[in-house]
Coordinates of C-alpha atoms in Angstrom, one line a residue:
Chain A
M555 CA 261.5 11.8 74.9
K556 CA 257.8 11.1 75.2
P557 CA 255.6 11.2 72.1
Y558 CA 253.1 14.0 71.7
L559 CA 250.3 11.7 72.7
S560 CA 251.4 9.0 75.0
I561 CA 249.1 6.2 76.1
E562 CA 250.7 4.5 79.1
K563 CA 249.7 1.2 80.5
L564 CA 246.1 1.7 79.7
T565 CA 243.8 -1.0 81.2
Q566 CA 240.1 -1.4 80.9
R567 CA 238.0 -3.9 82.8
F568 CA 234.3 -4.3 82.9
P569 CA 232.2 -6.4 85.2
D570 CA 231.4 -9.6 83.3
G571 CA 228.0 -10.0 84.9
A572 CA 229.0 -13.1 86.8
G573 CA 230.8 -11.4 89.7
G574 CA 234.1 -11.3 87.9
D575 CA 235.9 -8.9 85.6
M576 CA 236.4 -9.0 81.9
T577 CA 239.6 -7.4 80.8
V578 CA 239.2 -5.7 77.5
F579 CA 242.8 -4.7 77.2
E580 CA 245.7 -4.5 79.7
D581 CA 248.7 -2.2 80.0
A582 CA 248.3 -1.0 76.4
T583 CA 251.2 1.4 75.7
F584 CA 251.7 3.3 72.5
G585 CA 252.3 6.8 71.2
V586 CA 251.2 9.2 68.5
E587 CA 253.5 12.0 67.2
K588 CA 252.4 15.5 66.5
G589 CA 250.9 15.8 63.0
E590 CA 250.8 12.1 62.6
F591 CA 247.8 10.2 61.1
V592 CA 247.4 7.0 63.0
V593 CA 244.8 4.4 62.2
I594 CA 243.8 1.6 64.5
L595 CA 242.6 -1.6 62.9
G596 CA 241.0 -4.6 64.6
H597 CA 238.0 -6.8 64.8
S598 CA 234.8 -5.7 66.5
G599 CA 235.0 -6.2 70.2
C600 CA 238.7 -5.7 70.5
G601 CA 238.3 -2.5 72.4
K602 CA 239.1 0.1 69.7
S603 CA 236.0 2.1 70.6
T604 CA 236.9 1.9 74.3
I605 CA 240.3 3.3 73.6
M606 CA 238.7 6.1 71.5
N607 CA 236.3 7.0 74.3
I608 CA 239.1 7.1 76.8
L609 CA 241.1 9.4 74.5
A610 CA 238.1 11.6 74.0
G611 CA 237.7 11.8 77.8
L612 CA 234.1 10.3 77.5
A613 CA 235.1 7.2 79.5
D614 CA 237.6 6.6 82.3
P615 CA 240.1 3.8 82.1
T616 CA 240.4 1.2 84.9
A617 CA 244.1 2.0 85.1
G618 CA 246.8 3.8 83.2
S619 CA 247.0 7.2 81.8
V620 CA 246.8 9.2 78.6
I621 CA 249.2 12.2 78.3
M622 CA 248.9 14.7 75.6
D623 CA 251.3 17.5 75.1
G624 CA 252.6 17.0 78.6
Q625 CA 249.2 17.1 80.3
E626 CA 247.2 14.2 81.5
V627 CA 243.8 13.7 79.8
K628 CA 240.9 14.0 82.2
G629 CA 237.4 14.4 80.9
P630 CA 236.4 15.7 77.5
S631 CA 238.0 18.8 76.1
L632 CA 238.0 21.1 73.1
D633 CA 241.6 20.1 72.6
R634 CA 240.3 16.7 71.5
G635 CA 237.8 16.9 68.7
V636 CA 235.6 13.9 67.9
V637 CA 233.9 12.8 64.7
F638 CA 231.4 10.1 65.6
Q639 CA 230.4 7.3 63.3
N640 CA 226.7 8.5 63.3
Y641 CA 227.8 12.1 62.6
S642 CA 226.2 13.4 65.9
L643 CA 224.9 16.5 64.2
L644 CA 222.2 18.4 66.0
P645 CA 219.2 17.9 63.8
W646 CA 217.3 21.0 64.9
L647 CA 220.1 23.3 63.6
T648 CA 221.0 24.1 60.1
T649 CA 224.3 22.8 58.6
L650 CA 226.0 26.2 59.2
K651 CA 224.7 26.4 62.8
N652 CA 226.1 23.0 63.5
V653 CA 229.5 24.2 62.7
T654 CA 229.2 27.6 64.4
F655 CA 228.0 25.7 67.5
G656 CA 231.5 24.2 67.7
V657 CA 233.4 27.3 66.7
S658 CA 231.6 29.6 69.2
A659 CA 232.3 27.0 71.9
R660 CA 236.0 27.1 71.0
H661 CA 236.2 30.9 70.6
P662 CA 233.5 32.5 72.8
E663 CA 235.2 35.9 72.3
W664 CA 234.7 35.9 68.5
S665 CA 232.0 38.0 66.9
K666 CA 229.1 36.3 65.3
A667 CA 230.2 37.4 61.8
N668 CA 233.7 36.1 62.5
V669 CA 232.4 32.7 63.7
E670 CA 230.2 32.4 60.6
A671 CA 233.0 33.3 58.3
H672 CA 235.3 30.8 59.9
S673 CA 232.6 28.1 59.7
T674 CA 231.7 28.8 56.1
K675 CA 235.3 28.5 55.2
F676 CA 235.6 25.1 56.7
L677 CA 232.4 23.9 55.2
A678 CA 233.7 25.0 51.8
M679 CA 236.9 23.0 52.5
V680 CA 234.8 19.8 52.6
G681 CA 232.9 20.9 49.5
L682 CA 229.8 22.3 51.1
D683 CA 228.8 25.8 50.0
G684 CA 225.9 27.9 48.8
D685 CA 222.4 27.1 49.6
V686 CA 223.2 23.7 51.2
I687 CA 224.7 25.2 54.4
H688 CA 221.4 26.8 55.4
R689 CA 219.5 23.5 55.2
K690 CA 218.7 21.4 58.2
T691 CA 221.0 18.4 58.5
S692 CA 218.1 16.0 58.1
Q693 CA 217.8 17.2 54.5
L694 CA 221.4 16.2 53.7
S695 CA 222.6 12.8 52.5
G696 CA 224.7 10.6 54.8
G697 CA 227.9 11.6 53.1
M698 CA 227.1 15.3 53.3
R699 CA 226.3 14.9 57.0
Q700 CA 229.7 13.3 57.7
R701 CA 231.4 16.2 55.8
V702 CA 229.6 18.7 58.1
S703 CA 230.8 16.7 61.1
I704 CA 234.4 16.7 59.7
A705 CA 234.2 20.4 59.1
R706 CA 233.0 21.0 62.6
A707 CA 235.9 19.1 64.0
F708 CA 238.6 20.6 61.8
A709 CA 237.2 24.2 62.3
N710 CA 238.1 23.9 66.0
H711 CA 241.8 23.1 65.4
P712 CA 241.9 20.5 68.2
K713 CA 245.3 19.2 69.3
L714 CA 244.1 15.7 68.5
L715 CA 241.3 14.7 66.2
L716 CA 239.6 11.5 66.9
L717 CA 237.7 9.8 64.1
D718 CA 235.5 6.9 65.2
E719 CA 234.8 4.8 62.1
P720 CA 233.7 8.0 60.4
F721 CA 232.9 6.3 57.1
G722 CA 231.3 3.1 58.4
A723 CA 227.8 4.1 57.5
L724 CA 228.5 5.3 54.0
D725 CA 228.4 3.5 50.7
A726 CA 231.7 2.7 49.0
L727 CA 231.6 5.5 46.4
T728 CA 230.7 8.2 48.9
R729 CA 233.3 6.9 51.3
G730 CA 236.0 7.3 48.6
T731 CA 235.0 10.9 47.9
I732 CA 235.0 11.9 51.5
Q733 CA 238.3 10.1 52.2
D734 CA 239.7 12.4 49.5
E735 CA 238.2 15.4 51.2
L736 CA 239.6 14.3 54.5
L737 CA 243.1 13.9 53.0
K738 CA 242.9 17.3 51.4
I739 CA 241.8 19.1 54.6
W740 CA 244.3 17.1 56.7
G741 CA 247.1 18.1 54.3
Q742 CA 246.3 21.7 54.8
M743 CA 246.0 21.6 58.6
E744 CA 248.9 19.4 59.9
Q745 CA 246.3 17.9 62.2
T746 CA 247.2 15.0 64.5
V747 CA 244.6 12.3 63.8
F748 CA 243.7 9.1 65.5
M749 CA 241.2 7.1 63.6
I750 CA 239.3 3.8 64.0
T751 CA 238.4 1.8 61.0
H752 CA 237.5 -1.7 59.7
D753 CA 238.6 -1.0 56.2
I754 CA 242.1 -2.0 55.3
D755 CA 242.3 0.0 52.0
E756 CA 241.0 3.1 53.8
A757 CA 243.7 2.6 56.5
I758 CA 246.5 2.3 53.9
L759 CA 245.2 5.3 52.0
L760 CA 245.0 7.6 55.0
A761 CA 247.5 6.5 57.6
D762 CA 251.1 7.2 58.4
R763 CA 251.0 4.3 60.7
I764 CA 248.5 1.5 61.4
L765 CA 248.1 0.0 64.8
L766 CA 246.9 -3.6 64.7
M767 CA 244.9 -5.0 67.6
T768 CA 244.4 -8.6 68.4
N769 CA 241.0 -9.9 69.2
G770 CA 239.5 -9.3 72.6
P771 CA 239.2 -10.0 75.4
Q772 CA 242.7 -9.2 76.7
A773 CA 243.4 -7.5 73.4
R774 CA 246.8 -6.2 72.6
V775 CA 248.1 -3.5 70.4
A776 CA 250.4 -6.0 68.7
E777 CA 252.0 -4.2 65.8
S778 CA 252.6 -0.7 64.5
V779 CA 252.9 -0.9 60.7
E780 CA 254.4 2.0 58.9
I781 CA 252.8 2.9 55.6
T782 CA 255.8 3.4 53.4
I783 CA 254.0 5.0 50.5
P784 CA 254.8 8.6 49.9
R785 CA 252.2 11.4 50.1
P786 CA 250.3 12.9 48.5
R787 CA 248.5 9.7 47.9
S788 CA 245.6 9.0 45.6
R789 CA 243.6 5.8 45.6
T790 CA 244.4 5.1 42.0
E791 CA 248.1 5.6 42.3
I792 CA 248.9 3.9 45.6
V793 CA 247.8 0.5 44.2
E794 CA 250.6 0.8 41.7
H795 CA 253.2 1.4 44.4
P796 CA 255.4 -1.7 45.1
N797 CA 254.7 -1.5 48.8
Y798 CA 251.0 -1.4 48.5
Y799 CA 250.2 -5.1 48.2
A800 CA 253.0 -6.1 50.5
I801 CA 251.6 -4.0 53.3
R802 CA 248.0 -5.0 52.4
N803 CA 248.9 -8.7 52.5
H804 CA 250.6 -8.2 55.9
L805 CA 247.4 -6.5 57.3
V806 CA 245.1 -9.1 55.8
Q807 CA 247.2 -11.9 57.2
F808 CA 247.2 -10.3 60.6
L809 CA 243.5 -9.7 60.7
G810 CA 242.6 -13.0 59.2
K811 CA 244.9 -15.3 61.2
R812 CA 247.3 -13.8 63.7
S813 CA 244.8 -11.6 65.4
K814 CA 243.1 -14.8 66.6
E815 CA 246.3 -16.7 67.4
L816 CA 247.6 -13.9 69.5
A817 CA 244.2 -13.3 71.2
G818 CA 243.4 -14.1 74.8
Q819 CA 246.9 -14.5 76.1
P820 CA 247.2 -13.0 79.5
M821 CA 250.2 -10.7 80.1
Q822 CA 253.4 -12.4 81.2
P823 CA 254.9 -10.8 84.3
G824 CA 257.1 -7.9 83.3
E825 CA 255.8 -8.1 79.7
M826 CA 254.9 -4.8 78.0
N827 CA 251.9 -4.5 75.9
K828 CA 253.6 -2.4 73.3
P829 CA 253.3 -2.7 69.6
A830 CA 256.3 -4.0 67.5
T831 CA 257.2 -1.6 64.7
I832 CA 256.9 -3.2 61.3
R833 CA 258.4 -1.6 58.3
I834 CA 257.7 -3.0 54.9
D835 CA 259.6 -1.4 52.1
K836 CA 260.1 -3.1 48.8
T837 CA 261.5 0.0 47.1
T838 CA 264.9 -0.7 48.7
P839 CA 267.2 -1.5 45.8
S840 CA 267.8 -5.2 45.7
D841 CA 270.9 -6.8 44.2
D842 CA 269.0 -9.7 42.8
P843 CA 266.2 -8.6 40.5
E844 CA 264.7 -12.1 40.8
D845 CA 264.2 -11.5 44.5
T846 CA 260.5 -11.4 45.0
Q847 CA 260.6 -12.0 48.8
T848 CA 259.0 -9.3 50.9
V849 CA 261.7 -7.4 52.6
L850 CA 260.5 -7.5 56.2
R851 CA 262.3 -5.6 58.7
A852 CA 260.9 -5.9 62.2
V853 CA 262.3 -3.4 64.6
N854 CA 261.3 -3.8 68.1
S855 CA 261.6 -0.4 69.8
Chain B
M368 CA 182.3 15.9 29.5
Y369 CA 182.8 18.3 32.3
T370 CA 184.3 16.7 35.4
L371 CA 184.6 18.4 38.7
S372 CA 188.2 18.2 39.9
L373 CA 188.7 19.2 43.5
S374 CA 191.7 18.9 45.7
L375 CA 191.6 16.7 48.8
N376 CA 191.1 19.6 51.1
Q377 CA 188.3 21.0 49.0
R378 CA 186.5 17.7 49.0
A379 CA 186.9 17.3 52.7
A380 CA 185.6 20.9 53.3
L381 CA 182.6 20.2 51.1
L382 CA 181.8 17.0 53.0
S383 CA 182.2 18.9 56.4
V384 CA 179.7 21.6 55.3
L385 CA 177.3 19.0 54.0
M386 CA 177.4 17.0 57.3
L387 CA 176.9 20.2 59.2
V388 CA 173.9 21.3 57.2
V389 CA 172.3 17.8 57.3
G390 CA 173.0 17.6 61.0
L391 CA 171.3 20.9 61.7
L392 CA 168.3 20.1 59.5
V393 CA 167.8 16.7 61.3
W394 CA 168.1 18.5 64.6
E395 CA 165.6 21.2 63.5
A396 CA 163.2 18.5 62.2
V397 CA 163.2 16.1 65.1
I398 CA 162.6 18.7 67.8
P399 CA 158.9 19.4 68.0
G400 CA 158.2 23.1 67.9
Q401 CA 156.6 24.7 71.0
K402 CA 152.9 23.8 70.8
A403 CA 150.7 26.8 70.3
V404 CA 149.0 27.3 73.6
G405 CA 145.3 26.6 73.0
E406 CA 142.4 27.4 75.1
L407 CA 143.3 27.1 78.8
T408 CA 141.1 26.9 81.7
E409 CA 141.4 29.5 84.3
Y410 CA 142.8 26.8 86.6
E411 CA 145.5 25.9 84.1
I412 CA 146.5 29.5 83.7
L413 CA 146.7 29.9 87.5
T414 CA 148.9 26.8 87.8
G415 CA 151.3 28.1 85.2
A416 CA 150.6 25.6 82.4
G417 CA 150.4 28.5 80.0
A418 CA 154.0 29.5 80.5
P419 CA 156.3 28.2 77.7
K420 CA 157.9 24.9 78.8
A421 CA 161.6 24.5 78.5
G422 CA 162.6 22.3 75.6
V423 CA 165.7 21.4 73.7
P424 CA 166.3 24.5 71.6
L425 CA 166.3 24.5 67.8
P426 CA 169.5 25.2 66.0
S427 CA 167.9 28.4 64.7
D428 CA 167.4 29.5 68.3
V429 CA 171.0 28.8 69.1
I430 CA 172.2 30.7 66.1
A431 CA 170.0 33.6 67.1
K432 CA 171.4 33.4 70.6
A433 CA 174.9 33.3 69.4
W434 CA 174.4 36.3 67.2
E435 CA 172.9 38.2 70.1
Q436 CA 175.7 37.2 72.6
L437 CA 178.6 37.6 70.2
S438 CA 177.5 41.0 69.0
D439 CA 177.9 42.3 72.5
P440 CA 180.3 39.9 74.3
F441 CA 181.6 42.2 77.0
Y442 CA 178.5 43.7 78.6
D443 CA 178.3 43.6 82.4
A444 CA 174.9 43.9 83.9
G445 CA 175.5 42.6 87.4
P446 CA 176.9 39.4 89.0
N447 CA 174.5 37.1 87.2
D448 CA 174.4 38.8 83.8
K449 CA 177.7 39.2 82.1
G450 CA 178.6 38.8 78.4
I451 CA 180.0 35.6 77.1
G452 CA 183.3 37.3 76.4
I453 CA 183.8 38.3 80.0
Q454 CA 182.9 34.8 81.2
I455 CA 185.3 33.1 78.8
G456 CA 187.9 35.7 79.7
Y457 CA 187.7 34.8 83.4
S458 CA 188.1 31.1 82.5
I459 CA 191.1 31.7 80.3
Y460 CA 192.7 33.8 82.9
R461 CA 192.3 31.1 85.5
V462 CA 193.5 28.3 83.2
L463 CA 196.5 30.3 82.0
T464 CA 197.5 31.3 85.5
G465 CA 197.3 27.8 86.9
Y466 CA 198.8 26.4 83.8
F467 CA 201.9 28.6 83.7
L468 CA 202.5 28.1 87.4
A469 CA 202.4 24.4 86.7
A470 CA 204.8 24.8 83.8
L471 CA 207.2 26.8 86.1
V472 CA 207.3 23.8 88.5
A473 CA 206.9 20.9 86.1
I474 CA 209.5 21.7 83.5
P475 CA 212.5 22.3 85.8
L476 CA 211.5 19.4 88.0
G477 CA 211.1 17.2 84.8
F478 CA 214.6 18.2 83.8
L479 CA 215.9 17.1 87.2
I480 CA 214.0 13.8 87.0
G481 CA 215.0 13.2 83.5
M482 CA 218.7 13.8 84.1
S483 CA 219.1 12.1 87.5
P484 CA 218.1 8.5 87.9
V485 CA 218.1 8.9 91.6
A486 CA 215.6 11.8 91.5
H487 CA 213.5 9.7 89.1
K488 CA 213.4 6.7 91.4
A489 CA 212.8 8.9 94.5
L490 CA 210.0 11.0 93.1
N491 CA 208.3 8.4 91.0
P492 CA 206.1 6.9 93.8
F493 CA 204.8 10.3 94.7
I494 CA 204.0 11.1 91.1
Q495 CA 202.3 7.7 90.5
V496 CA 200.0 8.3 93.6
L497 CA 199.2 11.9 93.0
R498 CA 198.7 11.7 89.2
P499 CA 195.5 9.7 89.1
I500 CA 193.7 11.9 91.7
S501 CA 190.8 13.7 90.0
P502 CA 191.7 17.4 90.2
L503 CA 188.3 18.1 91.6
A504 CA 189.0 15.9 94.6
W505 CA 191.5 18.5 95.7
M506 CA 188.8 21.2 95.7
P507 CA 187.5 20.9 99.3
L508 CA 191.0 20.8 100.6
A509 CA 192.0 23.7 98.5
L510 CA 189.0 25.7 99.5
F511 CA 189.7 25.0 103.2
I512 CA 193.4 25.7 103.1
I513 CA 193.5 28.6 100.6
G514 CA 190.1 30.0 101.6
D515 CA 189.6 31.9 98.4
S516 CA 187.4 30.3 95.7
E517 CA 189.3 32.1 92.8
A518 CA 192.7 30.9 94.1
S519 CA 191.3 27.4 94.7
A520 CA 190.1 27.1 91.1
I521 CA 193.6 28.2 89.9
F522 CA 195.1 25.6 92.3
V523 CA 193.0 22.9 90.8
I524 CA 194.2 23.9 87.3
F525 CA 197.7 23.9 88.6
I526 CA 197.5 20.4 90.0
C527 CA 195.8 18.9 87.0
S528 CA 198.1 20.4 84.4
I529 CA 201.4 19.6 86.2
W530 CA 201.5 15.9 85.6
P531 CA 201.5 15.5 81.8
M532 CA 204.1 18.3 81.6
L533 CA 206.3 16.8 84.3
I534 CA 206.2 13.2 82.9
N535 CA 206.7 14.3 79.3
T536 CA 209.6 16.6 80.3
A537 CA 211.3 13.8 82.3
F538 CA 210.7 11.3 79.5
G539 CA 212.0 13.7 76.8
V540 CA 215.1 14.7 78.8
A541 CA 215.9 11.1 79.7
G542 CA 215.6 10.1 76.1
V543 CA 218.0 12.7 74.6
R544 CA 220.6 10.7 72.6
D545 CA 223.9 10.2 74.3
D546 CA 225.6 11.3 71.1
W547 CA 224.2 14.8 71.4
V548 CA 225.1 15.0 75.1
N549 CA 228.6 13.8 74.1
V550 CA 228.8 16.6 71.5
A551 CA 228.1 19.0 74.3
R552 CA 230.7 17.4 76.5
T553 CA 233.4 17.3 73.9
H554 CA 232.7 21.0 73.3
E555 CA 233.2 21.7 77.0
L556 CA 229.7 23.2 77.4
G557 CA 228.7 23.9 81.0
A558 CA 225.7 22.3 82.6
L559 CA 223.4 25.2 82.0
K560 CA 224.6 25.8 78.4
T561 CA 224.1 22.1 77.7
A562 CA 220.6 22.2 79.1
F563 CA 219.6 25.1 77.0
T564 CA 221.4 24.5 73.7
V565 CA 221.3 20.7 73.5
I566 CA 218.9 19.0 75.9
L567 CA 216.0 21.6 75.7
P568 CA 215.8 21.6 71.9
A569 CA 216.3 17.9 71.7
A570 CA 213.5 17.2 74.2
A571 CA 211.3 20.1 73.1
P572 CA 208.9 18.1 70.9
T573 CA 208.2 15.7 73.8
I574 CA 207.9 18.6 76.3
V575 CA 205.5 20.6 74.1
T576 CA 203.4 17.4 73.6
G577 CA 203.1 17.3 77.3
M578 CA 202.2 21.0 77.4
R579 CA 199.5 20.4 74.8
I580 CA 198.0 17.5 76.7
S581 CA 198.0 19.7 79.9
I582 CA 196.3 22.7 78.4
G583 CA 193.5 20.3 77.1
I584 CA 193.1 18.8 80.5
A585 CA 193.1 22.3 82.2
W586 CA 190.4 23.5 79.9
L587 CA 188.3 20.4 80.7
V588 CA 188.7 20.9 84.4
I589 CA 188.1 24.6 84.6
V590 CA 184.4 24.1 83.5
A591 CA 183.8 21.6 86.3
A592 CA 185.8 23.7 88.8
E593 CA 183.8 26.9 88.0
M594 CA 180.5 25.0 88.3
L595 CA 181.6 24.3 91.9
V596 CA 183.1 27.6 92.9
G597 CA 180.6 29.8 91.0
G598 CA 180.8 33.5 90.6
T599 CA 182.3 33.9 87.1
G600 CA 183.6 31.9 84.2
I601 CA 182.2 29.8 81.5
G602 CA 181.6 26.8 83.7
Y603 CA 179.6 29.0 86.1
Y604 CA 177.8 30.5 83.1
V605 CA 176.6 27.0 81.9
W606 CA 175.4 26.1 85.3
N607 CA 173.7 29.4 85.8
E608 CA 171.8 29.1 82.5
W609 CA 170.8 25.6 83.5
N610 CA 169.3 27.0 86.7
N611 CA 167.5 29.6 84.6
L612 CA 166.3 26.8 82.3
D613 CA 167.7 28.7 79.4
L614 CA 168.8 25.7 77.4
T615 CA 169.5 27.8 74.3
S616 CA 172.3 29.6 76.3
V617 CA 173.5 26.2 77.6
V618 CA 173.9 24.8 74.1
F619 CA 175.5 28.0 72.9
S620 CA 178.0 28.0 75.8
I621 CA 178.8 24.4 75.2
L622 CA 179.7 25.3 71.7
M623 CA 181.9 28.2 72.9
I624 CA 183.7 25.8 75.3
G625 CA 184.5 23.6 72.4
I626 CA 185.7 26.5 70.2
V627 CA 188.0 28.0 72.9
G628 CA 189.4 24.6 73.7
M629 CA 190.1 24.1 70.0
M630 CA 191.9 27.4 69.8
L631 CA 194.1 26.7 72.8
D632 CA 195.0 23.3 71.3
A633 CA 195.8 24.9 68.0
M634 CA 198.2 27.3 69.7
F635 CA 200.2 24.4 71.1
G636 CA 199.8 22.5 67.9
F637 CA 201.5 25.4 66.2
L638 CA 204.3 25.5 68.8
Q639 CA 204.7 21.8 68.4
R640 CA 205.3 22.1 64.7
R641 CA 207.9 24.9 65.4
V642 CA 210.0 22.7 67.7
T643 CA 209.7 19.4 65.9
Y644 CA 212.8 18.3 64.0
V645 CA 213.5 15.4 61.7
E646 CA 216.5 13.3 62.5

């Protein structure tokens, strides 16, 4: 049974400027289930954004395919909404018009009033209402702009929502607030989300599963780490959870050390570039209360 | 103690009025008045020395002239004697006709050049050669091919106003941020819808700047063109009054050219403010 979103043997090469090719990643294979929140973590230059652009249909892979809901992804589509790091709002439109822009593209048959009501509802879901929604986006703070962008994406009910480092340009406090907004709206919508980030804590707070990428070139999606912390989560409570630091340490170790060690190894013939599933769960009752070893169960699927 | 507190604008306006008054007074003072004609010999009278000589007019003469002309701007007393309003009307009609024809060509073509690097590279040499040609240099060719002086003047306006609009449109369209185009793509907008709802508003400030430069150039050129083709228009009026040695009318019409040009520019300035956005 194929997953809802299936990335199969995806390869991306760019000319290296010296007549040869530079392989960003090769034969990357992984899947995302419906309703799942998957975050991809990795250093700059590992090809995260390239994967994102391919999923969005804004770029074409050198080889391999992306299959969503039984159909191959070809070109951009309203079924795959994108929230860009720099918000990508249209500055000559008001906040509300930026959202209705998306909604009326999705539902051309809706009446103007209907489109506006729908848009207003989603703006309210990210905490924007009243006078603010009639302002031009240039008059909004960075955090508010990203909320508009999130509202625009969710209002369209895409089959897959792609978030490209959505909080990268925001300060830590604003980032926290909007992560909460994102969790809230995601919880109501059962939206399938694929997100890029650099921020480990953000990834743990939001994700069902974290994909870890080694450094590029020839990057691999090396591990798929399940986040074994129950939802609903809040940033103050998850740090108390016994699994939190175990998972966090694993991620830090990977990004700090192993992403380099595993980097740049060409594919062995017949080898699959498929992430190993890692499940870290310290809540499993242990016979020995003195046992402080991390329970590490690596299951290769 | 009483202090005069004026806003920045009030102070500037006061200074402007002051400069105008001083300028006019200096002008009035330095121009010697027409000398009273003294006793003339019969010979002098016969050779025309008694007739008033043309001189640089005094500001008061110009103001009197302006009052006279502007109180009845649309009179028409034959081919060489029409009101200033009619003359300016002809000029504006030619400028706007040539200008809008140019916009009709330049803006779509600019879109094409801006969106297609191939079109840009292919058309660029032609643009670079044609652009620096003085619009008046086209006049003989236009008169020969078109035959009609009126249409030739419009053609000259067309050819001079096309370039800034074309280049600015291409530049503005090419410079639209990829992010915005990607927004259109991820929302599955068609080419036409993308052009009108994303690229046009995004490039509008640059396009309107080009349009504003073009209308300025068109207004500069029409005066020269009308001096050549004659018949009607403010350019012809200036030249005609020069032939009549009516320098008061010349100075007055120069002023009117400036005022109309300012109003045309202000219209596009207003449009520019409307389409400008802050990122």
